[in-house]
Amino acid sequence: MRIHMIIPVLTTATTLFEPAPLLAQDAGDVGHGREIAQTICSACHVVAKGQLVSPNSEAPPFPALAATPGMTVMALTAALLTSHRRMPNIILQPDERRDVIAYILSLK
Ligand code: HEC
């Protein structure tokens, strides 16, 4: 009888505490994404709101990408996984890609 009362409490505790880190991971780490953007992508793209001049006028500024209607994690993932005519194929690890996408979308 006593055991039956304890088990539901434990189960509830785990379901309450587990989703938070999982969600945070899915959403990407904006701070790390900003670092990647500043070290890799800024060679061509405007990567921050205050930055006015794009090193490469053909590369869309990240704030503009973020403001594009319908821009989602899915659309950016697809964009980064397909090759572009004038953008070199930069190989990002899946977690780096997720973080940089989280950063771009944080500019909305
Ligand atoms: C050497 C220059 C260069 C670097 C470095 C670069 N880009 Fe680009 N990127 C471009 C150019 C030029 C375009 C636009 C033309 C094209 O799509 O090829 C572009 C387009 C894009 C687009 C829009 C694609 C689309 O389908 O509309 C995204 C998203 C993007 N870049 C993300 C990134 C990210 C994230 C990084 C850093 C990890 C990065 N770029 C690094 C040059 C670059």
Short mmCIF file of N, CA, C and O and ligand atoms in Angstrom, two decimals:
data_model
loop_
_atom_site.label_atom_id
_atom_site.label_comp_id
_atom_site.label_asym_id
_atom_site.label_seq_id
_atom_site.Cartn_x
_atom_site.Cartn_y
_atom_site.Cartn_z
N MET A 1 0.84 -1.20 0.00
CA MET A 1 0.00 0.00 0.00
C MET A 1 0.87 1.25 0.00
O MET A 1 0.72 2.15 -0.82
N ARG A 2 1.87 1.26 0.86
CA ARG A 2 2.72 2.44 0.93
C ARG A 2 3.50 2.63 -0.39
O ARG A 2 3.62 3.73 -0.92
N ILE A 3 3.99 1.51 -0.94
CA ILE A 3 4.76 1.56 -2.19
C ILE A 3 3.92 2.15 -3.33
O ILE A 3 4.39 2.96 -4.12
N HIS A 4 2.67 1.77 -3.38
CA HIS A 4 1.81 2.29 -4.44
C HIS A 4 1.64 3.78 -4.37
O HIS A 4 1.32 4.43 -5.36
N MET A 5 1.83 4.34 -3.20
CA MET A 5 1.67 5.79 -3.11
C MET A 5 2.96 6.50 -3.49
O MET A 5 2.95 7.64 -3.92
N ILE A 6 4.08 5.80 -3.33
CA ILE A 6 5.36 6.45 -3.61
C ILE A 6 5.65 6.48 -5.12
O ILE A 6 6.09 7.48 -5.66
N ILE A 7 5.37 5.38 -5.80
CA ILE A 7 5.73 5.29 -7.21
C ILE A 7 5.14 6.41 -8.08
O ILE A 7 5.88 7.05 -8.82
N PRO A 8 3.86 6.71 -7.94
CA PRO A 8 3.34 7.79 -8.78
C PRO A 8 4.06 9.12 -8.53
O PRO A 8 4.27 9.90 -9.46
N VAL A 9 4.47 9.36 -7.31
CA VAL A 9 5.16 10.61 -7.00
C VAL A 9 6.48 10.68 -7.76
O VAL A 9 6.83 11.67 -8.38
N LEU A 10 7.22 9.57 -7.76
CA LEU A 10 8.51 9.54 -8.47
C LEU A 10 8.31 9.73 -9.96
O LEU A 10 9.03 10.47 -10.61
N THR A 11 7.31 9.07 -10.50
CA THR A 11 7.07 9.17 -11.94
C THR A 11 6.73 10.61 -12.31
O THR A 11 7.24 11.15 -13.30
N THR A 12 5.91 11.23 -11.50
CA THR A 12 5.54 12.62 -11.79
C THR A 12 6.77 13.50 -11.74
O THR A 12 6.96 14.36 -12.59
N ALA A 13 7.64 13.25 -10.75
CA ALA A 13 8.83 14.09 -10.62
C ALA A 13 9.70 13.98 -11.87
O ALA A 13 10.15 14.98 -12.40
N THR A 14 9.90 12.76 -12.37
CA THR A 14 10.76 12.62 -13.55
C THR A 14 10.11 13.28 -14.76
O THR A 14 10.79 13.95 -15.53
N THR A 15 8.82 13.10 -14.94
CA THR A 15 8.21 13.70 -16.13
C THR A 15 8.21 15.23 -16.02
O THR A 15 8.29 15.92 -17.02
N LEU A 16 8.19 15.73 -14.81
CA LEU A 16 8.20 17.19 -14.65
C LEU A 16 9.58 17.75 -14.95
O LEU A 16 9.70 18.82 -15.52
N PHE A 17 10.62 17.02 -14.55
CA PHE A 17 11.95 17.61 -14.66
C PHE A 17 12.67 17.28 -15.96
O PHE A 17 13.56 17.99 -16.35
N GLU A 18 12.30 16.21 -16.62
CA GLU A 18 13.04 15.85 -17.82
C GLU A 18 12.80 16.74 -19.05
O GLU A 18 13.74 17.05 -19.74
N PRO A 19 11.60 17.15 -19.32
CA PRO A 19 11.38 17.89 -20.57
C PRO A 19 12.17 19.19 -20.67
O PRO A 19 12.57 19.57 -21.75
N ALA A 20 12.46 19.85 -19.56
CA ALA A 20 13.11 21.15 -19.66
C ALA A 20 14.45 21.10 -20.39
O ALA A 20 14.61 21.77 -21.40
N PRO A 21 15.42 20.27 -19.95
CA PRO A 21 16.68 20.23 -20.69
C PRO A 21 16.50 19.75 -22.13
O PRO A 21 17.18 20.24 -23.02
N LEU A 22 15.57 18.84 -22.36
CA LEU A 22 15.35 18.36 -23.73
C LEU A 22 14.89 19.49 -24.63
O LEU A 22 15.37 19.67 -25.73
N LEU A 23 13.96 20.29 -24.13
CA LEU A 23 13.45 21.40 -24.92
C LEU A 23 14.56 22.40 -25.19
O LEU A 23 14.70 22.89 -26.30
N ALA A 24 15.36 22.69 -24.15
CA ALA A 24 16.42 23.67 -24.32
C ALA A 24 17.37 23.20 -25.41
O ALA A 24 17.85 23.97 -26.23
N GLN A 25 17.62 21.89 -25.45
CA GLN A 25 18.53 21.36 -26.44
C GLN A 25 17.93 21.47 -27.85
O GLN A 25 18.60 21.88 -28.78
N ASP A 26 16.66 21.16 -27.97
CA ASP A 26 16.01 21.25 -29.27
C ASP A 26 16.03 22.67 -29.80
O ASP A 26 16.16 22.90 -30.98
N ALA A 27 15.87 23.63 -28.90
CA ALA A 27 15.76 25.02 -29.33
C ALA A 27 17.12 25.58 -29.72
O ALA A 27 17.19 26.58 -30.40
N GLY A 28 18.20 24.94 -29.32
CA GLY A 28 19.51 25.45 -29.67
C GLY A 28 20.01 26.47 -28.68
O GLY A 28 19.24 27.09 -27.97
N ASP A 29 21.33 26.64 -28.67
CA ASP A 29 21.97 27.53 -27.73
C ASP A 29 22.30 28.83 -28.47
O ASP A 29 23.23 28.89 -29.28
N VAL A 30 21.51 29.87 -28.19
CA VAL A 30 21.65 31.13 -28.91
C VAL A 30 23.05 31.74 -28.74
O VAL A 30 23.65 32.22 -29.69
N GLY A 31 23.58 31.66 -27.53
CA GLY A 31 24.90 32.24 -27.26
C GLY A 31 26.00 31.56 -28.07
O GLY A 31 26.85 32.21 -28.67
N HIS A 32 25.92 30.22 -28.13
CA HIS A 32 26.91 29.49 -28.92
C HIS A 32 26.70 29.77 -30.40
O HIS A 32 27.66 29.90 -31.17
N GLY A 33 25.44 29.89 -30.81
CA GLY A 33 25.14 30.20 -32.20
C GLY A 33 25.70 31.55 -32.61
O GLY A 33 26.22 31.71 -33.71
N ARG A 34 25.64 32.51 -31.67
CA ARG A 34 26.18 33.84 -31.96
C ARG A 34 27.69 33.75 -32.17
O ARG A 34 28.24 34.37 -33.09
N GLU A 35 28.36 32.93 -31.36
CA GLU A 35 29.80 32.74 -31.51
C GLU A 35 30.14 32.17 -32.89
O GLU A 35 31.07 32.63 -33.55
N ILE A 36 29.39 31.15 -33.29
CA ILE A 36 29.63 30.53 -34.60
C ILE A 36 29.41 31.56 -35.70
O ILE A 36 30.21 31.70 -36.61
N ALA A 37 28.31 32.31 -35.57
CA ALA A 37 27.99 33.32 -36.59
C ALA A 37 29.12 34.34 -36.68
O ALA A 37 29.53 34.72 -37.77
N GLN A 38 29.61 34.77 -35.51
CA GLN A 38 30.65 35.80 -35.52
C GLN A 38 31.98 35.27 -36.03
O GLN A 38 32.73 36.01 -36.66
N THR A 39 32.27 33.99 -35.79
CA THR A 39 33.57 33.49 -36.24
C THR A 39 33.52 32.99 -37.68
O THR A 39 34.46 33.21 -38.42
N ILE A 40 32.43 32.35 -38.09
CA ILE A 40 32.40 31.75 -39.43
C ILE A 40 31.59 32.58 -40.42
O ILE A 40 32.09 32.99 -41.46
N CYS A 41 30.35 32.86 -40.08
CA CYS A 41 29.43 33.44 -41.05
C CYS A 41 29.71 34.92 -41.31
O CYS A 41 29.40 35.43 -42.38
N SER A 42 30.29 35.61 -40.32
CA SER A 42 30.50 37.05 -40.46
C SER A 42 31.53 37.37 -41.54
O SER A 42 31.69 38.53 -41.91
N ALA A 43 32.22 36.36 -42.06
CA ALA A 43 33.15 36.61 -43.16
C ALA A 43 32.37 37.15 -44.37
O ALA A 43 32.94 37.86 -45.21
N CYS A 44 31.09 36.84 -44.46
CA CYS A 44 30.28 37.30 -45.60
C CYS A 44 28.97 37.96 -45.18
O CYS A 44 28.50 38.89 -45.85
N HIS A 45 28.36 37.48 -44.11
CA HIS A 45 27.03 37.97 -43.72
C HIS A 45 27.09 39.04 -42.66
O HIS A 45 27.98 39.02 -41.80
N VAL A 46 26.13 39.93 -42.67
CA VAL A 46 25.86 40.77 -41.51
C VAL A 46 25.22 39.82 -40.50
O VAL A 46 24.20 39.20 -40.79
N VAL A 47 25.82 39.67 -39.34
CA VAL A 47 25.31 38.68 -38.40
C VAL A 47 24.63 39.30 -37.18
O VAL A 47 24.08 38.58 -36.36
N ALA A 48 24.66 40.62 -37.06
CA ALA A 48 24.02 41.24 -35.90
C ALA A 48 23.25 42.48 -36.32
O ALA A 48 23.55 43.08 -37.36
N LYS A 49 22.26 42.85 -35.53
CA LYS A 49 21.38 43.96 -35.88
C LYS A 49 22.12 45.29 -36.07
O LYS A 49 21.81 46.05 -36.94
N GLY A 50 23.11 45.55 -35.21
CA GLY A 50 23.79 46.84 -35.27
C GLY A 50 24.74 46.98 -36.45
O GLY A 50 25.11 48.08 -36.84
N GLN A 51 25.11 45.84 -37.02
CA GLN A 51 26.11 45.84 -38.09
C GLN A 51 25.47 46.26 -39.41
O GLN A 51 24.53 45.62 -39.88
N LEU A 52 25.96 47.34 -40.00
CA LEU A 52 25.27 47.88 -41.16
C LEU A 52 25.85 47.38 -42.49
O LEU A 52 25.13 47.20 -43.45
N VAL A 53 27.13 47.20 -42.54
CA VAL A 53 27.76 46.86 -43.80
C VAL A 53 28.00 45.36 -43.90
O VAL A 53 28.57 44.75 -43.00
N SER A 54 27.56 44.78 -44.99
CA SER A 54 27.77 43.36 -45.22
C SER A 54 29.10 43.19 -45.93
O SER A 54 29.37 43.87 -46.92
N PRO A 55 29.95 42.28 -45.45
CA PRO A 55 31.22 42.05 -46.13
C PRO A 55 31.00 41.54 -47.57
O PRO A 55 31.82 41.78 -48.42
N ASN A 56 29.91 40.87 -47.80
CA ASN A 56 29.62 40.32 -49.12
C ASN A 56 28.19 40.73 -49.44
O ASN A 56 27.24 40.24 -48.82
N SER A 57 28.04 41.64 -50.42
CA SER A 57 26.71 42.21 -50.65
C SER A 57 25.70 41.17 -51.13
O SER A 57 24.50 41.41 -51.09
N GLU A 58 26.17 40.03 -51.58
CA GLU A 58 25.24 38.99 -52.04
C GLU A 58 24.69 38.15 -50.90
O GLU A 58 23.71 37.45 -51.07
N ALA A 59 25.37 38.19 -49.76
CA ALA A 59 24.94 37.36 -48.64
C ALA A 59 23.85 38.08 -47.84
O ALA A 59 24.04 39.20 -47.40
N PRO A 60 22.68 37.46 -47.70
CA PRO A 60 21.59 38.12 -46.98
C PRO A 60 21.96 38.34 -45.51
O PRO A 60 22.48 37.44 -44.87
N PRO A 61 21.71 39.57 -45.00
CA PRO A 61 21.98 39.82 -43.58
C PRO A 61 21.12 38.91 -42.70
O PRO A 61 19.95 38.67 -43.03
N PHE A 62 21.67 38.42 -41.60
CA PHE A 62 20.90 37.53 -40.74
C PHE A 62 19.63 38.17 -40.19
O PHE A 62 18.59 37.51 -40.12
N PRO A 63 19.66 39.47 -39.80
CA PRO A 63 18.39 40.06 -39.32
C PRO A 63 17.32 40.04 -40.41
O PRO A 63 16.13 39.87 -40.12
N ALA A 64 17.73 40.18 -41.68
CA ALA A 64 16.76 40.13 -42.78
C ALA A 64 16.22 38.71 -42.95
O ALA A 64 15.02 38.52 -43.20
N LEU A 65 17.10 37.72 -42.79
CA LEU A 65 16.63 36.33 -42.86
C LEU A 65 15.59 36.08 -41.77
O LEU A 65 14.55 35.47 -42.01
N ALA A 66 15.91 36.58 -40.57
CA ALA A 66 15.01 36.36 -39.43
C ALA A 66 13.66 37.02 -39.68
O ALA A 66 12.62 36.53 -39.25
N ALA A 67 13.68 38.15 -40.38
CA ALA A 67 12.44 38.91 -40.61
C ALA A 67 11.64 38.38 -41.79
O ALA A 67 10.51 38.80 -42.02
N THR A 68 12.21 37.46 -42.55
CA THR A 68 11.50 36.90 -43.70
C THR A 68 10.27 36.13 -43.22
O THR A 68 10.40 35.26 -42.37
N PRO A 69 9.09 36.48 -43.75
CA PRO A 69 7.89 35.76 -43.31
C PRO A 69 8.04 34.26 -43.56
O PRO A 69 8.56 33.87 -44.60
N GLY A 70 7.61 33.49 -42.60
CA GLY A 70 7.65 32.04 -42.75
C GLY A 70 9.02 31.44 -42.49
O GLY A 70 9.24 30.26 -42.71
N MET A 71 9.98 32.27 -42.04
CA MET A 71 11.31 31.72 -41.76
C MET A 71 11.24 30.90 -40.48
O MET A 71 10.83 31.39 -39.44
N THR A 72 11.61 29.64 -40.60
CA THR A 72 11.51 28.73 -39.47
C THR A 72 12.80 27.93 -39.35
O THR A 72 13.66 27.98 -40.24
N VAL A 73 12.90 27.19 -38.27
CA VAL A 73 14.03 26.29 -38.07
C VAL A 73 14.13 25.35 -39.26
O VAL A 73 15.20 25.10 -39.81
N MET A 74 12.96 24.87 -39.71
CA MET A 74 12.93 23.91 -40.81
C MET A 74 13.49 24.54 -42.09
O MET A 74 14.31 23.94 -42.77
N ALA A 75 13.05 25.76 -42.39
CA ALA A 75 13.50 26.41 -43.62
C ALA A 75 14.99 26.70 -43.56
O ALA A 75 15.71 26.51 -44.55
N LEU A 76 15.48 27.14 -42.41
CA LEU A 76 16.91 27.43 -42.29
C LEU A 76 17.74 26.15 -42.34
O LEU A 76 18.83 26.14 -42.91
N THR A 77 17.21 25.09 -41.75
CA THR A 77 17.93 23.82 -41.79
C THR A 77 18.07 23.38 -43.24
O THR A 77 19.15 23.01 -43.70
N ALA A 78 16.97 23.47 -43.98
CA ALA A 78 17.01 23.08 -45.39
C ALA A 78 18.00 23.96 -46.15
O ALA A 78 18.79 23.46 -46.95
N ALA A 79 18.00 25.26 -45.84
CA ALA A 79 18.90 26.18 -46.53
C ALA A 79 20.36 25.81 -46.25
O ALA A 79 21.21 25.88 -47.14
N LEU A 80 20.63 25.42 -45.02
CA LEU A 80 22.02 25.11 -44.67
C LEU A 80 22.45 23.73 -45.12
O LEU A 80 23.63 23.44 -45.17
N LEU A 81 21.50 22.88 -45.44
CA LEU A 81 21.86 21.53 -45.87
C LEU A 81 21.97 21.42 -47.38
O LEU A 81 22.47 20.45 -47.90
N THR A 82 21.50 22.44 -48.08
CA THR A 82 21.61 22.39 -49.54
C THR A 82 22.74 23.32 -49.96
O THR A 82 23.09 24.25 -49.23
N SER A 83 23.30 23.08 -51.09
CA SER A 83 24.44 23.91 -51.48
C SER A 83 23.93 25.16 -52.18
O SER A 83 22.87 25.18 -52.79
N HIS A 84 24.70 26.20 -52.05
CA HIS A 84 24.36 27.47 -52.64
C HIS A 84 25.39 27.80 -53.70
O HIS A 84 26.55 27.44 -53.58
N ARG A 85 24.92 28.53 -54.68
CA ARG A 85 25.80 28.84 -55.79
C ARG A 85 27.04 29.59 -55.31
O ARG A 85 28.16 29.30 -55.70
N ARG A 86 26.83 30.61 -54.48
CA ARG A 86 27.97 31.44 -54.13
C ARG A 86 28.39 31.31 -52.68
O ARG A 86 29.30 31.96 -52.24
N MET A 87 27.69 30.47 -51.94
CA MET A 87 28.10 30.27 -50.55
C MET A 87 28.83 28.94 -50.45
O MET A 87 28.32 27.93 -50.91
N PRO A 88 30.02 28.97 -49.90
CA PRO A 88 30.75 27.70 -49.80
C PRO A 88 29.98 26.74 -48.91
O PRO A 88 29.24 27.16 -48.04
N ASN A 89 30.13 25.46 -49.14
CA ASN A 89 29.45 24.50 -48.29
C ASN A 89 30.20 24.40 -46.98
O ASN A 89 31.25 23.78 -46.88
N ILE A 90 29.68 25.09 -46.00
CA ILE A 90 30.30 25.08 -44.69
C ILE A 90 29.73 23.90 -43.93
O ILE A 90 28.51 23.79 -43.80
N ILE A 91 30.59 23.02 -43.50
CA ILE A 91 30.12 21.84 -42.79
C ILE A 91 29.99 22.16 -41.31
O ILE A 91 30.98 22.39 -40.63
N LEU A 92 28.77 22.21 -40.85
CA LEU A 92 28.52 22.43 -39.43
C LEU A 92 28.08 21.11 -38.82
O LEU A 92 27.37 20.34 -39.46
N GLN A 93 28.47 20.87 -37.59
CA GLN A 93 27.95 19.72 -36.86
C GLN A 93 26.46 19.99 -36.62
O GLN A 93 26.05 21.15 -36.54
N PRO A 94 25.66 18.93 -36.48
CA PRO A 94 24.22 19.16 -36.27
C PRO A 94 23.93 20.12 -35.11
O PRO A 94 23.05 20.96 -35.22
N ASP A 95 24.69 20.01 -34.02
CA ASP A 95 24.41 20.90 -32.89
C ASP A 95 24.83 22.33 -33.19
O ASP A 95 24.19 23.28 -32.77
N GLU A 96 25.89 22.49 -33.99
CA GLU A 96 26.31 23.84 -34.38
C GLU A 96 25.27 24.47 -35.29
O GLU A 96 24.94 25.66 -35.17
N ARG A 97 24.74 23.65 -36.19
CA ARG A 97 23.73 24.15 -37.11
C ARG A 97 22.49 24.59 -36.33
O ARG A 97 21.94 25.66 -36.55
N ARG A 98 22.11 23.75 -35.36
CA ARG A 98 20.94 24.07 -34.55
C ARG A 98 21.16 25.37 -33.77
O ARG A 98 20.28 26.22 -33.69
N ASP A 99 22.37 25.55 -33.24
CA ASP A 99 22.65 26.74 -32.44
C ASP A 99 22.67 27.99 -33.31
O ASP A 99 22.14 29.03 -32.92
N VAL A 100 23.28 27.89 -34.48
CA VAL A 100 23.37 29.08 -35.32
C VAL A 100 21.97 29.46 -35.83
O VAL A 100 21.63 30.63 -35.95
N ILE A 101 21.12 28.46 -36.07
CA ILE A 101 19.74 28.72 -36.49
C ILE A 101 18.97 29.38 -35.34
O ILE A 101 18.24 30.35 -35.55
N ALA A 102 19.18 28.89 -34.13
CA ALA A 102 18.52 29.51 -32.97
C ALA A 102 18.94 30.97 -32.85
O ALA A 102 18.13 31.85 -32.58
N TYR A 103 20.23 31.23 -33.13
CA TYR A 103 20.73 32.60 -33.06
C TYR A 103 20.07 33.46 -34.14
O TYR A 103 19.58 34.55 -33.85
N ILE A 104 20.04 32.96 -35.39
CA ILE A 104 19.43 33.75 -36.48
C ILE A 104 17.99 34.09 -36.12
O ILE A 104 17.56 35.24 -36.23
N LEU A 105 17.24 33.09 -35.64
CA LEU A 105 15.82 33.33 -35.34
C LEU A 105 15.65 34.24 -34.12
O LEU A 105 14.61 34.88 -33.97
N SER A 106 16.68 34.31 -33.27
CA SER A 106 16.58 35.19 -32.11
C SER A 106 16.66 36.66 -32.53
O SER A 106 16.38 37.56 -31.75
N LEU A 107 17.06 36.92 -33.78
CA LEU A 107 17.18 38.30 -34.28
C LEU A 107 15.85 38.86 -34.74
O LEU A 107 15.76 40.03 -35.09
N LYS A 108 14.83 38.06 -34.76
CA LYS A 108 13.50 38.49 -35.17
C LYS A 108 13.06 39.73 -34.43
O LYS A 108 13.25 39.78 -33.22
C1 HEC B 1 32.18 32.97 -48.09
C2 HEC B 1 30.98 33.73 -47.84
C3 HEC B 1 29.91 33.13 -46.94
C4 HEC B 1 30.05 32.56 -45.68
C5 HEC B 1 31.33 32.36 -44.88
C6 HEC B 1 28.70 32.21 -45.26
N1 HEC B 1 27.78 32.55 -46.22
FE1 HEC B 1 25.75 32.24 -46.12
N2 HEC B 1 25.54 33.02 -48.00
C7 HEC B 1 26.57 33.58 -48.75
C8 HEC B 1 26.02 34.11 -49.99
C9 HEC B 1 26.83 34.82 -51.08
C10 HEC B 1 24.63 33.84 -49.94
C11 HEC B 1 23.58 34.20 -50.99
C12 HEC B 1 23.75 33.49 -52.29
C13 HEC B 1 23.57 32.02 -52.17
O1 HEC B 1 22.52 31.59 -51.66
O2 HEC B 1 24.50 31.31 -52.61
C14 HEC B 1 24.38 33.15 -48.69
C15 HEC B 1 23.13 32.70 -48.28
C16 HEC B 1 22.84 32.20 -47.02
C17 HEC B 1 21.53 31.82 -46.55
C18 HEC B 1 20.24 31.94 -47.34
C19 HEC B 1 20.09 30.70 -48.14
C20 HEC B 1 18.79 30.66 -48.89
O3 HEC B 1 18.42 29.56 -49.25
O4 HEC B 1 18.21 31.72 -49.12
C21 HEC B 1 21.66 31.37 -45.28
C22 HEC B 1 20.57 30.85 -44.35
C23 HEC B 1 23.06 31.46 -44.95
N3 HEC B 1 23.75 31.97 -46.03
C24 HEC B 1 23.59 31.10 -43.74
C25 HEC B 1 24.93 31.11 -43.42
C26 HEC B 1 25.48 30.66 -42.14
C27 HEC B 1 24.65 30.17 -40.96
C28 HEC B 1 26.83 30.82 -42.22
C29 HEC B 1 27.86 30.49 -41.14
C30 HEC B 1 27.83 29.14 -40.62
C31 HEC B 1 27.14 31.36 -43.56
N4 HEC B 1 25.96 31.52 -44.24
C32 HEC B 1 28.42 31.62 -44.02
C33 HEC B 1 27.90 33.65 -48.42
C34 HEC B 1 28.47 33.13 -47.26
#
